[in-house]
Structure formats: structure tokens, C-alpha cells
Short mmCIF file of C-alpha atoms in Angstrom, two decimals:
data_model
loop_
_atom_site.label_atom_id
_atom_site.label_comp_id
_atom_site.label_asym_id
_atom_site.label_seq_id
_atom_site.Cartn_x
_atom_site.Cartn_y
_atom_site.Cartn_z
CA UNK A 1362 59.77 141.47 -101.84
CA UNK A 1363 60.81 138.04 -102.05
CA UNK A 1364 64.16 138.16 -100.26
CA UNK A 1365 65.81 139.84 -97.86
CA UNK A 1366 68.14 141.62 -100.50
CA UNK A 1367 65.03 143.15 -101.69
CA UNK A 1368 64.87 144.75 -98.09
CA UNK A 1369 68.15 146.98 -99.53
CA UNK A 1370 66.50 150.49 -99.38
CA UNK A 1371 63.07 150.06 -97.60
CA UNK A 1372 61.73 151.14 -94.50
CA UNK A 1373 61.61 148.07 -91.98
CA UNK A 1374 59.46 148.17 -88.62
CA UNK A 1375 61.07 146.65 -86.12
CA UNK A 1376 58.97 145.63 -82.78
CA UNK A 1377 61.23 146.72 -79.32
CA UNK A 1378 64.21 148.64 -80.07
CA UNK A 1379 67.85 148.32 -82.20
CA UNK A 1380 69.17 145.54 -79.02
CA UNK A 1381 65.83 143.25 -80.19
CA UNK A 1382 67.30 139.69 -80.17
CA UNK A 1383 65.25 138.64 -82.96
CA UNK A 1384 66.29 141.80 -85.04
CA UNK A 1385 70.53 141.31 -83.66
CA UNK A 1386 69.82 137.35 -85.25
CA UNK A 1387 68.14 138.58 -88.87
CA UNK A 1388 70.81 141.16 -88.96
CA UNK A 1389 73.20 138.17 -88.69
CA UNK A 1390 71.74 136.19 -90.70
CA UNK A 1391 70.94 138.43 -93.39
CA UNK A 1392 75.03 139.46 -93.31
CA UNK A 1393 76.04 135.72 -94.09
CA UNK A 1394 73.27 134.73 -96.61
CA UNK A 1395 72.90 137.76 -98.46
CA UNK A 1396 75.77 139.67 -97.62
CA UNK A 1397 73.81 142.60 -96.52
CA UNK A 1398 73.71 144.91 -93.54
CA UNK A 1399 70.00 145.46 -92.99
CA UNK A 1400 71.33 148.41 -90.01
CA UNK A 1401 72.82 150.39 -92.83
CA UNK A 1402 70.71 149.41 -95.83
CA UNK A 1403 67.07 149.79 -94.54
CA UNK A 1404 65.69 152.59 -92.50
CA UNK A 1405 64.41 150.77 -89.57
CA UNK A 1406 61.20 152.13 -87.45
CA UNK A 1407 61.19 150.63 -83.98
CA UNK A 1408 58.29 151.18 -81.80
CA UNK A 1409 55.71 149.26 -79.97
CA UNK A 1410 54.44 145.83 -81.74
CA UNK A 1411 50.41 147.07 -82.39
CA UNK A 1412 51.47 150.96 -83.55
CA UNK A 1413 53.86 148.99 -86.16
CA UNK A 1414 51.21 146.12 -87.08
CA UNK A 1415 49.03 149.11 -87.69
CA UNK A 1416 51.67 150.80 -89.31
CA UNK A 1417 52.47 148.29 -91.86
CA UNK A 1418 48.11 147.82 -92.36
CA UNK A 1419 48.60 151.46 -93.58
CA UNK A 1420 51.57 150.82 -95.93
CA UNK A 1421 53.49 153.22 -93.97
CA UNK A 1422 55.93 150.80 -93.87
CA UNK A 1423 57.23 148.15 -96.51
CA UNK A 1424 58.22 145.32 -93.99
CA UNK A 1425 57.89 144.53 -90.26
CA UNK A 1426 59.65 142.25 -87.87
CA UNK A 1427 56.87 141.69 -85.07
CA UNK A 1428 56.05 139.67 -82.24
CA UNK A 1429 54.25 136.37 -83.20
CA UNK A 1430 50.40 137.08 -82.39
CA UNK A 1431 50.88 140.65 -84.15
CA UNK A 1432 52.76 138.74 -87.51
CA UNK A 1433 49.80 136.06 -86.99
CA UNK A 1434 47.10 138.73 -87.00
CA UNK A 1435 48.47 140.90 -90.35
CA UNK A 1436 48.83 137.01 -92.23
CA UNK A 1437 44.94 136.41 -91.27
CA UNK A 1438 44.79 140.09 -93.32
CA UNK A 1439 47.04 139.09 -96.22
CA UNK A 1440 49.91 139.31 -95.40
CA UNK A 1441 53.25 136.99 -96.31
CA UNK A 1442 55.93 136.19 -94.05
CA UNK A 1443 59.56 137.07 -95.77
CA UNK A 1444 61.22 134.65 -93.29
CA UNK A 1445 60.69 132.87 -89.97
CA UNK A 1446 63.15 132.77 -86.94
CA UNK A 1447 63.43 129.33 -87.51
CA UNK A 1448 65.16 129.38 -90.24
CA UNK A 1449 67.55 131.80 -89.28
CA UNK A 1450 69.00 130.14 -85.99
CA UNK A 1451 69.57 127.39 -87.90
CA UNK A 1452 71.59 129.29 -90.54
CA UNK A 1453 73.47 131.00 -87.45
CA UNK A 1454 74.38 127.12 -86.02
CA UNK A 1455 71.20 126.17 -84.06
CA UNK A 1456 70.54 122.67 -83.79
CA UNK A 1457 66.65 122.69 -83.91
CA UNK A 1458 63.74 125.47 -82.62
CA UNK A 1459 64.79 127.54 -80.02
CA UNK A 1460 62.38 128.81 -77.21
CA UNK A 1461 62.30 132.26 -77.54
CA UNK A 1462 60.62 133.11 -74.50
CA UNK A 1463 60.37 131.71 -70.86
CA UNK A 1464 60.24 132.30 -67.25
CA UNK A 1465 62.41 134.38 -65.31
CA UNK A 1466 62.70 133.61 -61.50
CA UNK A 1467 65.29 132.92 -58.64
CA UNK A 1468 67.24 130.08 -58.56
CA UNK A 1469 67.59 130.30 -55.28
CA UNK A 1470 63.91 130.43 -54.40
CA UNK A 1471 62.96 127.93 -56.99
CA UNK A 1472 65.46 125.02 -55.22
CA UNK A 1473 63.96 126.34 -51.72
CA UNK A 1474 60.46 125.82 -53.41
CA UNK A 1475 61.60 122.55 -55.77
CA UNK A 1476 58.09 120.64 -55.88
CA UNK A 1477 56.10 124.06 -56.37
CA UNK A 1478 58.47 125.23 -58.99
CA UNK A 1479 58.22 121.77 -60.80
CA UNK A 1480 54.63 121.62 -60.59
CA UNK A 1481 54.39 124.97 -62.21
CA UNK A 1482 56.49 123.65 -64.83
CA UNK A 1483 54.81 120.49 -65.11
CA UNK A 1484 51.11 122.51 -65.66
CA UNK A 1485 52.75 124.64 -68.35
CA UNK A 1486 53.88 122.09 -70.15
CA UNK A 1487 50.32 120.16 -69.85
CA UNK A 1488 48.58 123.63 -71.05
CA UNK A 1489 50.55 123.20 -74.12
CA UNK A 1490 50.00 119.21 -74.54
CA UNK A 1491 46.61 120.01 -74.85
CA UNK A 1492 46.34 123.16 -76.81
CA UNK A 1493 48.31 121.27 -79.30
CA UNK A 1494 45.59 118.66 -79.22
CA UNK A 1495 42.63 120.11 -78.73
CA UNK A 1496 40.88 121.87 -80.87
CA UNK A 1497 37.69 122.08 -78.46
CA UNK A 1498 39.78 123.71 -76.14
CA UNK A 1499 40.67 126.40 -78.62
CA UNK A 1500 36.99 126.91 -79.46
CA UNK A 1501 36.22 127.94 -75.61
CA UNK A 1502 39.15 130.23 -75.26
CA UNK A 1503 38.05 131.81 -78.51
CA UNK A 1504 36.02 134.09 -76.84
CA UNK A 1505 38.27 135.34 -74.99
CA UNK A 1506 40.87 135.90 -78.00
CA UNK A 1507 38.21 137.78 -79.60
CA UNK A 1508 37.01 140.34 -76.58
CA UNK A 1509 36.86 143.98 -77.44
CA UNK A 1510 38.22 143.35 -81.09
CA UNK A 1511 36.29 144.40 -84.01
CA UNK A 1512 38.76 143.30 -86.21
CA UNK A 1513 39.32 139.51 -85.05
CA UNK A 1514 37.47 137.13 -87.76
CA UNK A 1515 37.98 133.07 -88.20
CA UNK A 1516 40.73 133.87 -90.70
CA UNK A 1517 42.71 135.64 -87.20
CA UNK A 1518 41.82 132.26 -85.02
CA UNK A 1519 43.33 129.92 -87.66
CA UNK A 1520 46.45 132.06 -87.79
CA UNK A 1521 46.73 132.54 -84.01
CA UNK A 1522 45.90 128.87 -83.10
CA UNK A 1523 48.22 127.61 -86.09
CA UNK A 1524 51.20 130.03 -85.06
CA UNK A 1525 51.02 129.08 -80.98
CA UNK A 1526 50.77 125.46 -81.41
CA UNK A 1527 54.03 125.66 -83.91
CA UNK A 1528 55.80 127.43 -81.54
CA UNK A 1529 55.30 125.18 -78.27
CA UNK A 1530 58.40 124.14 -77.34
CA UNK A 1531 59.20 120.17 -77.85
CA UNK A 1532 63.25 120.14 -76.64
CA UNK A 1533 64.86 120.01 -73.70
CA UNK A 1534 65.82 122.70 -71.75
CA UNK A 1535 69.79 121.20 -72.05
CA UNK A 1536 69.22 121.50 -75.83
CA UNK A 1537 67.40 124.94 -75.91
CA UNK A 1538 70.87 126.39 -73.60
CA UNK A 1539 72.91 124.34 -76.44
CA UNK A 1540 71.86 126.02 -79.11
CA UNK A 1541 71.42 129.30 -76.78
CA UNK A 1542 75.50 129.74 -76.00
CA UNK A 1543 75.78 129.35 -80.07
CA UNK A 1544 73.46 132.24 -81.08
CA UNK A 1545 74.65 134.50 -77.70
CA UNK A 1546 77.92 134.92 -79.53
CA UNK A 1547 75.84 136.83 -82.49
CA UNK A 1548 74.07 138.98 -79.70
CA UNK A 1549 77.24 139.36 -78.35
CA UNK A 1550 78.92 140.51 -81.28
CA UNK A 1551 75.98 143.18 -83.15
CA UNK A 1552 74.77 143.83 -79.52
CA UNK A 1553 77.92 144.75 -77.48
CA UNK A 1554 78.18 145.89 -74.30
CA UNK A 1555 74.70 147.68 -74.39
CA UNK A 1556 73.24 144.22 -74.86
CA UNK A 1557 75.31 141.97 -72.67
CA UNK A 1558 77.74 143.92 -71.19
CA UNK A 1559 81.21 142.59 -70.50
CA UNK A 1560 79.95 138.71 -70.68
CA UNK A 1561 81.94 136.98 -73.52
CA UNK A 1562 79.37 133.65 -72.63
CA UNK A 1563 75.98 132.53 -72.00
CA UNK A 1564 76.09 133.45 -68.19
CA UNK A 1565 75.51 129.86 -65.96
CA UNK A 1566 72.47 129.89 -64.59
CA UNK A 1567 70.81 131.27 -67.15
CA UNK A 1568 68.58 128.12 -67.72
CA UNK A 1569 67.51 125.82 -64.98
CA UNK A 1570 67.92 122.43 -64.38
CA UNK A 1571 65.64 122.26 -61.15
CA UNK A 1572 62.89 120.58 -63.22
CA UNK A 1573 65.18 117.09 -63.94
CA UNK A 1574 65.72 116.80 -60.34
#
């Protein structure tokens, strides 16, 4: 498989369930570039992200759309990746790398608690500075990566280590909810009510802009 059209017909695991955001956005993506509609031609498998993993180790399945560290392991085992979410947001309009994943908390709380909030932020961010940097810092966590698992090698570690530090985010939050209200309309559209009930935007508030006060 070299393409997505060579998807048409296969079984696909799918990590989470049919409302996945990363599956709604390859859907999308796969409808504009290859004119295909991976719902309708591929039988998808969702389920949890290590039964799939294992699951595609098995050639049970021909393709799976995981979570990072799971894709990360099966490439340290061979494994090619098809496509990367990169790419597709910025088919679908995004500007640059979108963050994916993030914090959830009150707004309300966070302004009441500004300087703790920031701080938080501020260490986060610092974490990432230097596991972008360091490679001595990766060495001592390595341990810890590798606790009760037989499997994990030095071809795992490269992949892990490589995958985080390409996916620490580098924009700012104003950009990331940019590019965010662009791709909610393709959620909005395959995911429907289910997905985002009767909002026809990116709901305010979603992202906070505590931190550049």
C-alpha cells in the first residue's frame, strides 16, 4: 500500500471509535485527494490503541490509524507510515502543525489561580525545551520507557524519542485556535451532532489566553 486509494477494500484499525478526530480529518482528506470514502470503502476495526497495535503485529489487519507512541512502537518493528496528520491538516486548510492534544481545565479557576496556572504552563513548555535538547535527559527517562516491556529495544527509543520531540508544539496558542476553527468545520460536517452537537463554530473559550496575560 502506497496510497490511500490502495486502502479501497482493506480492513483499517482505527484507535477510539468512528467520532475519532484524527480518523473524521483522514476521512476528509482522503475524500478531496483521492476522491474516496474510506467509511464506505474499508472495513474499519475500532478498538483500544495496544489490542489494534497488536492486531496489526498479527496481520489481522492491513492498516492502522493509532495514537503516536503505539504508530512509533510498530515503525521501531518495521513498519511504514502511509501518511502523517501533518500533512493532512494542511491539505484540509491548516496553516502549520496543529497541537493535537492539551489541557482541559476551568477558565474560571485558571484566571482565579493566574500565576499558578501560568507557571504550570511555563514548566510544560520548559519540559519540552529540554527534551528537544537533551539527549542525556532521554537516556535517564529511558528506564522508565522501558519498565515491564519485553518488547522495548533501542530501535523503540529512537522512534519514541524521534516521534515526541517532532510533535512538541512550537506555535502559538492564537495560531493553533486559527487553524483549529478551519479543521472544526470538517468535524463538524463527517461528525454531526454526535460529535459537536448543534455548534456550527469552534465554541469561545475553547483555547485560553490566560498565559499572554
Amino acid at each position: 500500500m502506497k496510497t490511500l486509494a490502495d486502502l479501497k477494500g482493506k480492513t483499517l484499525g482505527v484507535a477510539g471509535g468512528p467520532l475519532d478526530k484524527s480518523w473524521l480529518l483522514i476521512v476528509a482528506y482522503a475524500l478531496r485527494t483521492a476522491n474516496i470514502d474510506l467509511r464506505t470503502e474499508t472495513t474499519q476495526e475500532f478498538g483500544a490503541p495496544p489490542l489494534l497495535a497488536e492486531r496489526a503485529k498479527q496481520g489481522a489487519i492491513d492498516a492502522v490509524l493509532n495514537f503516536w507512541p503505539y504508530a512509533a512502537r510498530l515503525e521501531a518493528e518495521g513498519f511504514t507510515q502511509l501518511i502523517g496528520l501533518e500533512e493532512v491538516v494542511g491539505e484540509l486548510g491548516a496553516k502549520g502543525e496543529v497541537s493535537m492534544v492539551g489541557y482541559v481545565f476551568n477558565e474560571k479557576w485558571a484566571d482565579k489561580n493566574l500565576a499558578a496556572t501560568q507557571g504550570f504552563l511555563r514548566a510544560a513548555a520548559k519540559a519540552n525545551e529540554l527534551l528537544a535538547t537533551s539527549d542525556a535527559e532521554w537516556d535517564r527517562l529511558k528506564p522508565l520507557m522501558s519498565a515491564n516491556d519485553p518488547t522495548f529495544n533501542e530501535a523503540t527509543f529512537e522512534a519514541l524519542r524521534r516521534r515526541y520531540r517532532e510533535g512538541i508544539p512550537e506555535r502559538s496558542s492564537a495560531a493553533d485556535e486559527a487553524d483549529a476553527k478551519v479543521l472544526y468545520q470538517f468535524l463538524r460536517e463527517l461528525g454531526g451532532k454526535k460529535l459537536v452537537g448543534s455548534g456550527t463554530e469552534l465554541a469561545p473559550g475553547t483555547f485560553w489566553h490566560g498565559a499572554d496575560k
